[in-house]
Each structure stands twice: as C-alpha cells, then as structure tokens.
Amino acid sequence: MALPAERSQSRLLQTLAGQALTPPPIWLMRQAGRYLPEYRAVRARTGSFLELCYTPALAAEVTLQPIRRYGFDAAILFSDILVVPDALGQRVDFVEGEGPRLEPVRSQADLARLNGDATRTKFARVCETVARLRQDLPNGTALIGFCGAPWTVATYMAEGGGSPDQRAARLWAYRDPAGFGRLVEMLVEASIDYLAMQAEAGADVLQIFDTWAGSLPPREFETWVVEPTRRIVAALRAKHPQVPIIGFPRGVGRKIGRYVAETGVQGVGCDTGIDVEHMRSLAGSGQVAVQGNLDPMALIAGGEALRAQTEALLEGLAGVPHIFNLGHGILPETPVEHVAWLVERVRGQTRS
Ligand code: CP3
C-alpha cells in the first residue's frame, strides 16, 4: 500500500506496510516514564497521574522527552489504558508506589452505574494532546495512539487494580458470561470511539495493549481476547484504512499465530517468551510486521547480556519487517545510558 506523501519518511509506517528495513525502526514500550529524570521532574510538579494524562501541554511535553533524548522512530501518546474506565465513570486513582486502584465493577448493578455519556468529553482532552503532538513532531517520527484491549482493561475494572492472576475477571467470565460480556461489549464500543478519535486527531499508528491476554485458556482466549480485538480492528480499518494497528497479546505463546490470523492486525508485539525463529516465521508470512522483544531486564543489566540479545534480534530478524522494541514496558530502574547504547547499536553506530 502506498503511504501518503507526508508520512512516507516514517520508517515505522514503512515497516508496518510490509517492508524489511535495515536498520529496523526502534521505539520502546513505556518510553516516557520514571526512568527519565526529566519525566520525574514534570511528575513532581503535577497533581495526580490522571491529571497529567488529561493536561495536553504536560502530556505532550512528556511524550516528547524520549524523542528529544534518543530520536526514536515513534512517539507514543502519553496517557494510560485506564483512561477508558475513568471516562466510563468508574473511580480510578493511581496510588504512589502501589499502582492503580479502582472501585471494583463485578455485577450488573455495578455495570449499571457506568455510562458512555461523558466519554467523548474525556477522550477529547487526550485527543488534544494527539493534535498538538502531530504538529510538534517531525514527519519522519510516527505518532502512536493506543488503548488497552477490552480483556485487559476488564481485568483491572473487575479486580479494582492489578493482580497476579486476574481472578475477579476470570471468575466473572466463567460464572456469568452474559454479564461479563456486557462489560466487554461496552469496552469494545468505547475503544472503537477512542481509537477513531485519536486517528482523527493525527495518530499515525494505533496499538492495542493486551497485557493479560496470556491468562486465559484457548477457548476463553478466543471469546475474550481474539473476538473483541477483531471487532475493534475491523471497525478501525473501515473508518481509517491508512492507520495500521499493532496488537500486543502478552503471554500467549504459540497462540500468537492465531491472534494474528484472526484479528487482522498489521503489526504484532511479541513478549520476551516468543523466540526469534517464531517471530521470523510470523513476519515471513508477509501478513504482519513483528515488534519486540528484548527483555526489559537485560536493558537494566546492560553489558554482555544486552549486547548478545540485541545482536540475536538484529541478526535473526534481518530481511523481515521488524520493529525493534522490548518484550514489555521499560522498567523505572533502567539506566539512561543503556538506552542510549541500544539506540546507537540498532542504528549501527556502535560496533560490538
Ligand atoms: O510511554 C508510554 O508508553 C506511554 C504511556 C503509557 C503509560 N501506561 C504511562 C504510565 C502506556 C502506553 C501505558 C499502558 C499501560 N498502563 C498498560 C499496558 C502496558 C503494560 O505495561 O503492560 C497497563 C497495564 C497500564 C496500567 C498501569 N498504569 C499500571 C499497572 C500502572 C502502575 C505501574 C507502573 O508502571 O507504575 C500505571 C501507571 C503509569 N502509566 C505510569 C506511567 C508513566 C507510572 C505512574 C507515575 O508516573 O506515577
């Protein structure tokens, strides 16, 4: 597919259109965040984390910080997947050092308290950040918008926060599939609206984060991960065919092939557990570009571990459409020099 002229310099978009580039484009999941001193400085003078997400000038500033420092091929909108439950009227707080806390939604009565009346007003604030960023970014730097996949967002909504086993959502889905299905349905619709608004505001690529896709057995994976994602992708492709979509079904192992075939994504994020040969065969099918999958822990460790893993990815994925990235988000204790080394190595300026 031909790219529009103003985006033809984007190496990320070229890769998502099926080209194998040397060097591959690079960006890192959660590239704006606490490992950057300039992020911590902005964060220290803002009130709540959600306020940062809903203040376009500040959200745009922190989105640009990693671009200024490292010149990544893509910027990812600074926001959070939990903006959607917040916009649906669920109480969402980010507790310092503890992560998100939500008022749990586990029954029909809880569901009845949610509604879509205010979502567009809240989404519009995030989209103002997108519009500012598209103005401020160079043409060659793609802007990635995102949302959480319905399953993953539902796990936070039902649990009231993060959990090791996503127990509340899994039990709800088994005990009352119709009721849980209504929550997922609400999230599919809100996510389609949200992503479409981001595309209209200037996002070049959209990523769907499914952090907990791996906690379901095959049949439930089909129902709660693949099918809702397929519907979101189909709706977005109909409205914005020029905006490619990257799915990130974390922890699904060999089911990743089915995810790609059935959801229709143009790019697939691979977690650290997917081996390079499997990534190569996925990308070699010509159907999808692969993204990933350096271990975030190796980026903290640096040295030989980082060097060897970086080389293995560059060599193993040469000649297929590959977006260099981590297998999960960058961790707060990551040394900034290790990120600088990685970007230089991927771009071929540091010989090992
Ligand atoms: O740079 C970027 O990638 C853009 C911004 C972004 C954030 N969260 C900012 C953030 C993105 C894309 C996310 C996605 C996200 N948020 C996911 C999916 C990806 C993944 O990592 O699995 C999930 C599960 C969430 C929910 C969430 N938000 C959690 C569990 C936490 C607490 C844990 C943590 O990392 O702090 C957050 C808070 C959050 N989201 C922070 C940032 C920078 C840290 C909060 C702070 O600065 O005080």
mmCIF file of C-alpha atoms and ligand atoms in Angstrom:
data_model
loop_
_atom_site.group_PDB
_atom_site.id
_atom_site.type_symbol
_atom_site.label_atom_id
_atom_site.label_comp_id
_atom_site.label_asym_id
_atom_site.label_seq_id
_atom_site.Cartn_x
_atom_site.Cartn_y
_atom_site.Cartn_z
ATOM 1 C CA MET A 1 0.000 0.000 0.000
ATOM 2 C CA ALA A 2 1.400 3.439 -0.887
ATOM 3 C CA LEU A 3 1.936 5.751 2.051
ATOM 4 C CA PRO A 4 0.632 9.330 1.979
ATOM 5 C CA ALA A 5 3.473 11.678 0.954
ATOM 6 C CA GLU A 6 3.767 13.468 4.287
ATOM 7 C CA ARG A 7 4.286 10.164 6.085
ATOM 8 C CA SER A 8 6.452 8.408 3.512
ATOM 9 C CA GLN A 9 9.584 9.162 5.542
ATOM 10 C CA SER A 10 8.272 7.239 8.518
ATOM 11 C CA ARG A 11 10.305 4.085 8.958
ATOM 12 C CA LEU A 12 7.685 2.695 11.330
ATOM 13 C CA LEU A 13 4.930 3.070 8.727
ATOM 14 C CA GLN A 14 7.126 1.592 6.007
ATOM 15 C CA THR A 15 7.734 -1.455 8.181
ATOM 16 C CA LEU A 16 4.046 -1.827 9.008
ATOM 17 C CA ALA A 17 3.344 -1.677 5.266
ATOM 18 C CA GLY A 18 5.486 -4.813 4.912
ATOM 19 C CA GLN A 19 8.992 -3.520 4.119
ATOM 20 C CA ALA A 20 12.039 -5.038 5.807
ATOM 21 C CA LEU A 21 14.355 -2.138 6.711
ATOM 22 C CA THR A 22 17.990 -2.147 7.797
ATOM 23 C CA PRO A 23 18.330 -0.848 10.431
ATOM 24 C CA PRO A 24 14.846 -1.559 11.745
ATOM 25 C CA PRO A 25 12.844 1.295 13.277
ATOM 26 C CA ILE A 26 13.050 1.447 17.084
ATOM 27 C CA TRP A 27 10.845 2.696 19.906
ATOM 28 C CA LEU A 28 10.313 1.285 23.402
ATOM 29 C CA MET A 29 7.086 0.485 25.187
ATOM 30 C CA ARG A 30 6.590 2.905 28.104
ATOM 31 C CA GLN A 31 9.445 5.043 26.720
ATOM 32 C CA ALA A 32 8.073 8.101 28.540
ATOM 33 C CA GLY A 33 8.270 7.389 32.240
ATOM 34 C CA ARG A 34 10.066 7.212 35.514
ATOM 35 C CA TYR A 35 13.476 6.037 34.231
ATOM 36 C CA LEU A 36 13.851 9.564 32.743
ATOM 37 C CA PRO A 37 14.898 12.326 35.195
ATOM 38 C CA GLU A 38 13.058 14.907 33.060
ATOM 39 C CA TYR A 39 9.828 12.855 33.434
ATOM 40 C CA ARG A 40 10.237 12.645 37.212
ATOM 41 C CA ALA A 41 10.700 16.442 37.300
ATOM 42 C CA VAL A 42 7.385 17.056 35.468
ATOM 43 C CA ARG A 43 5.638 14.389 37.539
ATOM 44 C CA ALA A 44 6.833 16.016 40.799
ATOM 45 C CA ARG A 45 5.105 19.263 39.936
ATOM 46 C CA THR A 46 1.801 17.764 38.693
ATOM 47 C CA GLY A 47 -1.043 16.677 40.929
ATOM 48 C CA SER A 48 -2.422 13.257 40.179
ATOM 49 C CA PHE A 49 -1.217 10.947 37.427
ATOM 50 C CA LEU A 50 -4.607 11.200 35.668
ATOM 51 C CA GLU A 51 -4.331 14.989 35.742
ATOM 52 C CA LEU A 52 -1.052 14.599 33.846
ATOM 53 C CA CYS A 53 -2.852 12.400 31.280
ATOM 54 C CA TYR A 54 -5.671 14.957 30.865
ATOM 55 C CA THR A 55 -3.483 18.096 30.613
ATOM 56 C CA PRO A 56 -2.475 18.378 26.940
ATOM 57 C CA ALA A 57 0.511 20.710 27.413
ATOM 58 C CA LEU A 58 2.081 18.433 30.036
ATOM 59 C CA ALA A 59 1.140 15.144 28.385
ATOM 60 C CA ALA A 60 2.621 16.395 25.089
ATOM 61 C CA GLU A 61 5.790 17.513 26.877
ATOM 62 C CA VAL A 62 6.426 14.106 28.479
ATOM 63 C CA THR A 63 5.643 12.332 25.189
ATOM 64 C CA LEU A 64 8.382 14.384 23.511
ATOM 65 C CA GLN A 65 11.030 13.856 26.207
ATOM 66 C CA PRO A 66 12.270 10.452 24.967
ATOM 67 C CA ILE A 67 12.155 11.693 21.356
ATOM 68 C CA ARG A 68 14.456 14.625 22.184
ATOM 69 C CA ARG A 69 16.827 12.420 24.149
ATOM 70 C CA TYR A 70 17.051 9.418 21.808
ATOM 71 C CA GLY A 71 15.390 10.316 18.497
ATOM 72 C CA PHE A 72 13.198 7.186 18.469
ATOM 73 C CA ASP A 73 11.328 6.448 15.219
ATOM 74 C CA ALA A 74 7.994 6.783 17.009
ATOM 75 C CA ALA A 75 6.448 8.746 19.840
ATOM 76 C CA ILE A 76 3.709 7.102 21.885
ATOM 77 C CA LEU A 77 0.977 9.307 23.233
ATOM 78 C CA PHE A 78 1.360 9.810 26.965
ATOM 79 C CA SER A 79 -1.810 8.531 28.573
ATOM 80 C CA ASP A 80 -2.924 5.301 30.230
ATOM 81 C CA ILE A 81 -5.160 2.352 29.401
ATOM 82 C CA LEU A 82 -7.253 3.190 32.486
ATOM 83 C CA VAL A 83 -8.471 6.457 30.947
ATOM 84 C CA VAL A 84 -11.288 4.368 29.415
ATOM 85 C CA PRO A 85 -12.763 3.133 32.741
ATOM 86 C CA ASP A 86 -12.318 6.640 34.125
ATOM 87 C CA ALA A 87 -14.217 8.065 31.149
ATOM 88 C CA LEU A 88 -16.967 5.456 31.668
ATOM 89 C CA GLY A 89 -17.464 6.805 35.182
ATOM 90 C CA GLN A 90 -15.565 4.250 37.276
ATOM 91 C CA ARG A 91 -13.474 5.707 40.095
ATOM 92 C CA VAL A 92 -9.781 5.387 39.181
ATOM 93 C CA ASP A 93 -6.859 6.516 41.363
ATOM 94 C CA PHE A 94 -3.143 5.991 40.994
ATOM 95 C CA VAL A 95 -1.610 5.434 44.398
ATOM 96 C CA GLU A 96 2.056 6.454 44.612
ATOM 97 C CA GLY A 97 4.245 3.340 44.680
ATOM 98 C CA GLU A 98 1.247 0.985 44.557
ATOM 99 C CA GLY A 99 -0.232 1.332 41.101
ATOM 100 C CA PRO A 100 -3.845 1.833 40.067
ATOM 101 C CA ARG A 101 -6.816 1.491 42.439
ATOM 102 C CA LEU A 102 -10.352 1.300 41.036
ATOM 103 C CA GLU A 103 -13.734 0.875 42.658
ATOM 104 C CA PRO A 104 -14.409 -2.727 41.528
ATOM 105 C CA VAL A 105 -17.112 -3.454 38.933
ATOM 106 C CA ARG A 106 -18.306 -7.047 39.388
ATOM 107 C CA SER A 107 -22.063 -7.203 38.946
ATOM 108 C CA GLN A 108 -24.946 -5.948 36.837
ATOM 109 C CA ALA A 109 -25.644 -3.299 39.482
ATOM 110 C CA ASP A 110 -22.041 -2.034 39.244
ATOM 111 C CA LEU A 111 -22.270 -2.077 35.449
ATOM 112 C CA ALA A 112 -25.462 -0.035 35.550
ATOM 113 C CA ARG A 113 -23.535 2.778 37.229
ATOM 114 C CA LEU A 114 -21.188 3.087 34.242
ATOM 115 C CA ASN A 115 -22.226 5.024 31.181
ATOM 116 C CA GLY A 116 -20.943 6.452 27.948
ATOM 117 C CA ASP A 117 -22.361 9.961 28.396
ATOM 118 C CA ALA A 118 -19.105 11.687 29.304
ATOM 119 C CA THR A 119 -16.606 9.535 27.441
ATOM 120 C CA ARG A 120 -16.230 11.807 24.418
ATOM 121 C CA THR A 121 -15.516 14.865 26.575
ATOM 122 C CA LYS A 122 -12.737 12.997 28.389
ATOM 123 C CA PHE A 123 -11.389 11.409 25.200
ATOM 124 C CA ALA A 124 -11.352 14.846 23.559
ATOM 125 C CA ARG A 125 -8.841 16.064 26.148
ATOM 126 C CA VAL A 126 -6.488 13.205 25.279
ATOM 127 C CA CYS A 127 -7.021 13.896 21.582
ATOM 128 C CA GLU A 128 -5.984 17.493 22.083
ATOM 129 C CA THR A 129 -2.610 16.078 23.156
ATOM 130 C CA VAL A 130 -2.541 13.973 19.971
ATOM 131 C CA ALA A 131 -3.246 17.027 17.793
ATOM 132 C CA ARG A 132 -0.512 19.076 19.492
ATOM 133 C CA LEU A 133 1.973 16.257 19.084
ATOM 134 C CA ARG A 134 1.251 15.764 15.394
ATOM 135 C CA GLN A 135 2.074 19.461 14.943
ATOM 136 C CA ASP A 136 5.265 19.287 17.007
ATOM 137 C CA LEU A 137 6.726 16.026 15.709
ATOM 138 C CA PRO A 138 8.833 15.815 12.559
ATOM 139 C CA ASN A 139 7.149 13.976 9.646
ATOM 140 C CA GLY A 140 9.510 11.029 9.958
ATOM 141 C CA THR A 141 8.533 10.374 13.579
ATOM 142 C CA ALA A 142 5.323 8.363 13.714
ATOM 143 C CA LEU A 143 2.812 9.108 16.439
ATOM 144 C CA ILE A 144 1.324 6.036 18.113
ATOM 145 C CA GLY A 145 -2.081 6.262 19.790
ATOM 146 C CA PHE A 146 -3.301 3.389 21.942
ATOM 147 C CA CYS A 147 -5.856 1.777 24.179
ATOM 148 C CA GLY A 148 -5.946 -1.271 26.405
ATOM 149 C CA ALA A 149 -7.668 -4.339 24.958
ATOM 150 C CA PRO A 150 -11.127 -4.978 26.446
ATOM 151 C CA TRP A 151 -9.980 -8.130 28.274
ATOM 152 C CA THR A 152 -7.023 -6.437 29.986
ATOM 153 C CA VAL A 153 -8.997 -3.305 30.883
ATOM 154 C CA ALA A 154 -11.807 -5.519 32.236
ATOM 155 C CA THR A 155 -9.312 -7.334 34.493
ATOM 156 C CA TYR A 156 -8.390 -4.029 36.176
ATOM 157 C CA MET A 157 -12.032 -2.948 36.348
ATOM 158 C CA ALA A 158 -13.227 -6.172 37.983
ATOM 159 C CA GLU A 159 -10.282 -6.589 40.333
ATOM 160 C CA GLY A 160 -10.107 -2.940 41.334
ATOM 161 C CA GLY A 161 -6.412 -2.817 40.381
ATOM 162 C CA GLY A 162 -3.585 -5.007 39.208
ATOM 163 C CA SER A 163 -3.493 -8.677 40.282
ATOM 164 C CA PRO A 164 -1.172 -11.637 39.792
ATOM 165 C CA ASP A 165 -3.904 -13.926 38.437
ATOM 166 C CA GLN A 166 -6.778 -11.697 37.146
ATOM 167 C CA ARG A 167 -9.026 -13.738 39.420
ATOM 168 C CA ALA A 168 -12.053 -11.414 39.571
ATOM 169 C CA ALA A 169 -12.451 -11.127 35.789
ATOM 170 C CA ARG A 170 -11.782 -14.819 35.152
ATOM 171 C CA LEU A 171 -14.341 -15.892 37.753
ATOM 172 C CA TRP A 172 -16.923 -13.400 36.473
ATOM 173 C CA ALA A 173 -16.404 -14.603 32.906
ATOM 174 C CA TYR A 174 -16.935 -18.252 33.967
ATOM 175 C CA ARG A 175 -19.862 -17.685 36.329
ATOM 176 C CA ASP A 176 -21.810 -15.146 34.294
ATOM 177 C CA PRO A 177 -20.526 -14.956 30.712
ATOM 178 C CA ALA A 178 -23.521 -12.893 29.568
ATOM 179 C CA GLY A 179 -22.976 -10.264 32.271
ATOM 180 C CA PHE A 180 -19.220 -10.152 31.760
ATOM 181 C CA GLY A 181 -19.907 -9.987 28.016
ATOM 182 C CA ARG A 182 -21.848 -6.751 28.554
ATOM 183 C CA LEU A 183 -18.801 -5.169 30.183
ATOM 184 C CA VAL A 184 -16.592 -6.329 27.300
ATOM 185 C CA GLU A 185 -19.154 -5.026 24.807
ATOM 186 C CA MET A 186 -19.120 -1.627 26.493
ATOM 187 C CA LEU A 187 -15.315 -1.610 26.284
ATOM 188 C CA VAL A 188 -15.303 -2.634 22.601
ATOM 189 C CA GLU A 189 -17.550 0.316 21.757
ATOM 190 C CA ALA A 190 -15.656 2.817 23.907
ATOM 191 C CA SER A 191 -12.320 1.601 22.488
ATOM 192 C CA ILE A 192 -13.514 1.962 18.884
ATOM 193 C CA ASP A 193 -14.631 5.539 19.606
ATOM 194 C CA TYR A 194 -11.462 6.353 21.478
ATOM 195 C CA LEU A 195 -9.101 4.994 18.804
ATOM 196 C CA ALA A 196 -11.095 6.579 15.975
ATOM 197 C CA MET A 197 -10.887 9.938 17.745
ATOM 198 C CA GLN A 198 -7.113 9.507 18.130
ATOM 199 C CA ALA A 199 -6.763 8.674 14.421
ATOM 200 C CA GLU A 200 -8.838 11.733 13.512
ATOM 201 C CA ALA A 201 -6.648 13.902 15.756
ATOM 202 C CA GLY A 202 -3.497 12.728 13.944
ATOM 203 C CA ALA A 203 -2.299 9.383 15.328
ATOM 204 C CA ASP A 204 -0.419 7.519 12.544
ATOM 205 C CA VAL A 205 -0.495 4.077 14.163
ATOM 206 C CA LEU A 206 -2.641 2.543 16.922
ATOM 207 C CA GLN A 207 -1.540 -0.066 19.446
ATOM 208 C CA ILE A 208 -3.847 -2.297 21.473
ATOM 209 C CA PHE A 209 -2.177 -3.396 24.736
ATOM 210 C CA ASP A 210 -3.378 -6.805 25.950
ATOM 211 C CA THR A 211 -1.086 -7.255 28.917
ATOM 212 C CA TRP A 212 -3.094 -10.127 30.438
ATOM 213 C CA ALA A 213 -4.061 -11.965 27.220
ATOM 214 C CA GLY A 214 -1.991 -14.908 28.488
ATOM 215 C CA SER A 215 -4.178 -15.660 31.497
ATOM 216 C CA LEU A 216 -6.932 -17.407 29.512
ATOM 217 C CA PRO A 217 -7.154 -20.978 28.165
ATOM 218 C CA PRO A 218 -7.658 -21.393 24.388
ATOM 219 C CA ARG A 219 -11.469 -21.210 24.196
ATOM 220 C CA GLU A 220 -11.798 -18.247 26.532
ATOM 221 C CA PHE A 221 -8.855 -16.605 24.759
ATOM 222 C CA GLU A 222 -10.909 -16.805 21.579
ATOM 223 C CA THR A 223 -14.009 -15.287 23.232
ATOM 224 C CA TRP A 224 -12.482 -12.535 25.359
ATOM 225 C CA VAL A 225 -9.238 -11.653 23.560
ATOM 226 C CA VAL A 226 -9.471 -12.505 19.854
ATOM 227 C CA GLU A 227 -13.117 -11.673 19.115
ATOM 228 C CA PRO A 228 -13.282 -8.241 20.817
ATOM 229 C CA THR A 229 -9.929 -7.293 19.274
ATOM 230 C CA ARG A 230 -11.070 -8.466 15.836
ATOM 231 C CA ARG A 231 -14.134 -6.233 16.109
ATOM 232 C CA ILE A 232 -12.083 -3.203 17.130
ATOM 233 C CA VAL A 233 -9.611 -3.779 14.282
ATOM 234 C CA ALA A 234 -12.407 -4.258 11.717
ATOM 235 C CA ALA A 235 -14.187 -1.063 12.790
ATOM 236 C CA LEU A 236 -10.988 0.987 12.691
ATOM 237 C CA ARG A 237 -9.907 -0.457 9.332
ATOM 238 C CA ALA A 238 -13.288 0.554 7.902
ATOM 239 C CA LYS A 239 -13.026 4.127 9.202
ATOM 240 C CA HIS A 240 -9.257 4.705 8.921
ATOM 241 C CA PRO A 241 -7.720 2.202 6.491
ATOM 242 C CA GLN A 242 -4.487 4.211 6.343
ATOM 243 C CA VAL A 243 -3.801 3.788 10.083
ATOM 244 C CA PRO A 244 -2.124 0.439 10.828
ATOM 245 C CA ILE A 245 -2.819 -1.372 14.093
ATOM 246 C CA ILE A 246 -0.334 -3.189 16.305
ATOM 247 C CA GLY A 247 -1.739 -5.779 18.704
ATOM 248 C CA PHE A 248 0.248 -6.781 21.784
ATOM 249 C CA PRO A 249 -1.156 -10.041 23.193
ATOM 250 C CA ARG A 250 1.303 -10.589 26.023
ATOM 251 C CA GLY A 251 1.969 -14.079 27.323
ATOM 252 C CA VAL A 252 0.020 -16.078 24.723
ATOM 253 C CA GLY A 253 2.889 -18.248 23.476
ATOM 254 C CA ARG A 254 2.034 -20.265 20.365
ATOM 255 C CA LYS A 255 -1.487 -18.808 20.250
ATOM 256 C CA ILE A 256 0.076 -15.631 18.831
ATOM 257 C CA GLY A 257 -0.250 -17.038 15.288
ATOM 258 C CA ARG A 258 -3.993 -17.438 15.692
ATOM 259 C CA TYR A 259 -4.231 -13.962 17.171
ATOM 260 C CA VAL A 260 -2.540 -12.515 14.069
ATOM 261 C CA ALA A 261 -4.594 -14.532 11.593
ATOM 262 C CA GLU A 262 -7.945 -13.848 13.247
ATOM 263 C CA THR A 263 -7.674 -10.229 14.434
ATOM 264 C CA GLY A 264 -6.285 -8.745 11.213
ATOM 265 C CA VAL A 265 -3.608 -6.589 12.902
ATOM 266 C CA GLN A 266 -0.801 -5.169 10.731
ATOM 267 C CA GLY A 267 1.814 -5.474 13.483
ATOM 268 C CA VAL A 268 2.162 -7.828 16.438
ATOM 269 C CA GLY A 269 4.052 -7.109 19.625
ATOM 270 C CA CYS A 270 5.946 -10.179 20.825
ATOM 271 C CA ASP A 271 6.746 -10.604 24.501
ATOM 272 C CA THR A 272 10.091 -11.879 25.745
ATOM 273 C CA GLY A 273 8.893 -15.505 25.703
ATOM 274 C CA ILE A 274 8.457 -15.692 21.908
ATOM 275 C CA ASP A 275 11.635 -16.986 20.276
ATOM 276 C CA VAL A 276 13.234 -15.220 17.352
ATOM 277 C CA GLU A 277 12.567 -18.106 14.931
ATOM 278 C CA HIS A 278 8.862 -17.906 15.710
ATOM 279 C CA MET A 279 8.940 -14.125 15.178
ATOM 280 C CA ARG A 280 10.721 -14.676 11.885
ATOM 281 C CA SER A 281 8.126 -17.156 10.682
ATOM 282 C CA LEU A 282 5.253 -14.833 11.679
ATOM 283 C CA ALA A 283 6.818 -11.927 9.786
ATOM 284 C CA GLY A 284 7.907 -14.159 6.914
ATOM 285 C CA SER A 285 4.274 -14.961 6.152
ATOM 286 C CA GLY A 286 4.005 -11.451 4.681
ATOM 287 C CA GLN A 287 0.870 -10.881 6.732
ATOM 288 C CA VAL A 288 2.286 -8.965 9.672
ATOM 289 C CA ALA A 289 5.277 -6.986 10.952
ATOM 290 C CA VAL A 290 6.747 -8.213 14.246
ATOM 291 C CA GLN A 291 7.642 -5.921 17.121
ATOM 292 C CA GLY A 292 9.867 -6.706 20.100
ATOM 293 C CA ASN A 293 11.195 -8.390 22.065
ATOM 294 C CA LEU A 294 14.306 -7.521 24.072
ATOM 295 C CA ASP A 295 13.975 -8.438 27.752
ATOM 296 C CA PRO A 296 13.499 -5.202 29.773
ATOM 297 C CA MET A 297 15.635 -6.823 32.473
ATOM 298 C CA ALA A 298 18.542 -7.208 30.002
ATOM 299 C CA LEU A 299 18.252 -3.474 29.324
ATOM 300 C CA ILE A 300 18.728 -2.835 33.047
ATOM 301 C CA ALA A 301 21.617 -5.322 33.265
ATOM 302 C CA GLY A 302 23.492 -3.970 30.243
ATOM 303 C CA GLY A 303 26.881 -5.474 29.361
ATOM 304 C CA GLU A 304 27.174 -8.817 27.622
ATOM 305 C CA ALA A 305 23.545 -9.838 28.223
ATOM 306 C CA LEU A 306 22.242 -6.732 26.489
ATOM 307 C CA ARG A 307 24.783 -6.957 23.690
ATOM 308 C CA ALA A 308 24.093 -10.618 22.926
ATOM 309 C CA GLN A 309 20.307 -10.243 22.972
ATOM 310 C CA THR A 310 20.420 -7.159 20.758
ATOM 311 C CA GLU A 311 22.644 -8.910 18.201
ATOM 312 C CA ALA A 312 20.434 -12.013 18.203
ATOM 313 C CA LEU A 313 17.358 -9.927 17.377
ATOM 314 C CA LEU A 314 19.078 -7.878 14.677
ATOM 315 C CA GLU A 315 20.537 -10.956 13.007
ATOM 316 C CA GLY A 316 17.557 -13.241 13.498
ATOM 317 C CA LEU A 317 15.076 -10.763 12.038
ATOM 318 C CA ALA A 318 17.168 -9.311 9.211
ATOM 319 C CA GLY A 319 15.195 -9.338 5.962
ATOM 320 C CA VAL A 320 11.716 -9.456 7.518
ATOM 321 C CA PRO A 321 9.552 -6.499 8.643
ATOM 322 C CA HIS A 322 10.689 -5.918 12.251
ATOM 323 C CA ILE A 323 10.171 -3.057 14.691
ATOM 324 C CA PHE A 324 12.854 -3.132 17.361
ATOM 325 C CA ASN A 325 11.279 -2.872 20.828
ATOM 326 C CA LEU A 326 11.178 -4.513 24.245
ATOM 327 C CA GLY A 327 9.115 -7.576 25.155
ATOM 328 C CA HIS A 328 7.286 -5.481 27.774
ATOM 329 C CA GLY A 329 7.493 -1.906 29.114
ATOM 330 C CA ILE A 330 10.790 -0.322 30.136
ATOM 331 C CA LEU A 331 11.343 -0.538 33.903
ATOM 332 C CA PRO A 332 11.881 2.544 36.105
ATOM 333 C CA GLU A 333 15.373 1.475 37.235
ATOM 334 C CA THR A 334 16.732 1.288 33.644
ATOM 335 C CA PRO A 335 19.973 3.304 33.269
ATOM 336 C CA VAL A 336 19.529 6.018 30.619
ATOM 337 C CA GLU A 337 22.991 5.177 29.181
ATOM 338 C CA HIS A 338 21.893 1.643 28.392
ATOM 339 C CA VAL A 339 19.015 3.001 26.313
ATOM 340 C CA ALA A 340 21.449 5.331 24.509
ATOM 341 C CA TRP A 341 23.737 2.361 23.775
ATOM 342 C CA LEU A 342 20.805 0.318 22.445
ATOM 343 C CA VAL A 343 19.595 3.029 20.066
ATOM 344 C CA GLU A 344 23.116 3.555 18.725
ATOM 345 C CA ARG A 345 23.700 -0.168 18.298
ATOM 346 C CA VAL A 346 20.421 -0.717 16.462
ATOM 347 C CA ARG A 347 21.220 2.170 14.172
ATOM 348 C CA GLY A 348 24.612 0.614 13.506
ATOM 349 C CA GLN A 349 26.828 3.311 15.022
ATOM 350 C CA THR A 350 28.319 1.144 17.773
ATOM 351 C CA ARG A 351 30.233 -1.904 16.600
ATOM 352 C CA SER A 352 30.238 -4.666 19.152
HETATM 353 O O1 CP3 B 1 5.430 5.918 27.291
HETATM 354 C C1 CP3 B 1 4.414 5.264 27.086
HETATM 355 O O2 CP3 B 1 4.419 4.064 26.776
HETATM 356 C C2 CP3 B 1 3.077 5.965 27.076
HETATM 357 C C3 CP3 B 1 2.320 5.936 28.265
HETATM 358 C C4 CP3 B 1 1.762 4.665 28.899
HETATM 359 C C5 CP3 B 1 1.585 4.582 30.301
HETATM 360 N N1 CP3 B 1 0.910 3.418 30.558
HETATM 361 C C6 CP3 B 1 2.026 5.594 31.275
HETATM 362 C C7 CP3 B 1 2.125 5.250 32.699
HETATM 363 C C8 CP3 B 1 1.237 3.496 28.331
HETATM 364 C C9 CP3 B 1 1.211 3.049 26.886
HETATM 365 C C10 CP3 B 1 0.687 2.722 29.396
HETATM 366 C C11 CP3 B 1 -0.006 1.434 29.192
HETATM 367 C C12 CP3 B 1 -0.461 0.677 30.362
HETATM 368 N N2 CP3 B 1 -0.939 1.167 31.553
HETATM 369 C C13 CP3 B 1 -0.576 -0.735 30.387
HETATM 370 C C14 CP3 B 1 -0.262 -1.680 29.238
HETATM 371 C C15 CP3 B 1 1.177 -1.905 29.030
HETATM 372 C C16 CP3 B 1 1.883 -2.674 30.119
HETATM 373 O O3 CP3 B 1 2.826 -2.109 30.668
HETATM 374 O O4 CP3 B 1 1.504 -3.829 30.375
HETATM 375 C C17 CP3 B 1 -1.073 -1.090 31.665
HETATM 376 C C18 CP3 B 1 -1.341 -2.498 32.160
HETATM 377 C C19 CP3 B 1 -1.322 0.120 32.375
HETATM 378 C C20 CP3 B 1 -1.919 0.274 33.738
HETATM 379 C C21 CP3 B 1 -0.993 0.939 34.665
HETATM 380 N N3 CP3 B 1 -0.666 2.272 34.625
HETATM 381 C C22 CP3 B 1 -0.290 0.350 35.747
HETATM 382 C C23 CP3 B 1 -0.363 -1.119 36.141
HETATM 383 C C24 CP3 B 1 0.441 1.360 36.354
HETATM 384 C C25 CP3 B 1 1.252 1.252 37.610
HETATM 385 C C26 CP3 B 1 2.521 0.529 37.388
HETATM 386 C C27 CP3 B 1 3.585 1.463 36.869
HETATM 387 O O5 CP3 B 1 4.234 1.125 35.891
HETATM 388 O O6 CP3 B 1 3.738 2.487 37.518
HETATM 389 C C28 CP3 B 1 0.233 2.563 35.613
HETATM 390 C C29 CP3 B 1 0.823 3.884 35.881
HETATM 391 C C30 CP3 B 1 1.597 4.523 34.756
HETATM 392 N N4 CP3 B 1 1.203 4.565 33.454
HETATM 393 C C31 CP3 B 1 2.848 5.221 34.879
HETATM 394 C C32 CP3 B 1 3.178 5.684 33.595
HETATM 395 C C33 CP3 B 1 4.364 6.506 33.203
HETATM 396 C C34 CP3 B 1 3.609 5.472 36.192
HETATM 397 C C35 CP3 B 1 2.842 6.398 37.091
HETATM 398 C C36 CP3 B 1 3.636 7.598 37.576
HETATM 399 O O7 CP3 B 1 4.400 8.208 36.828
HETATM 400 O O8 CP3 B 1 3.417 7.961 38.732
#
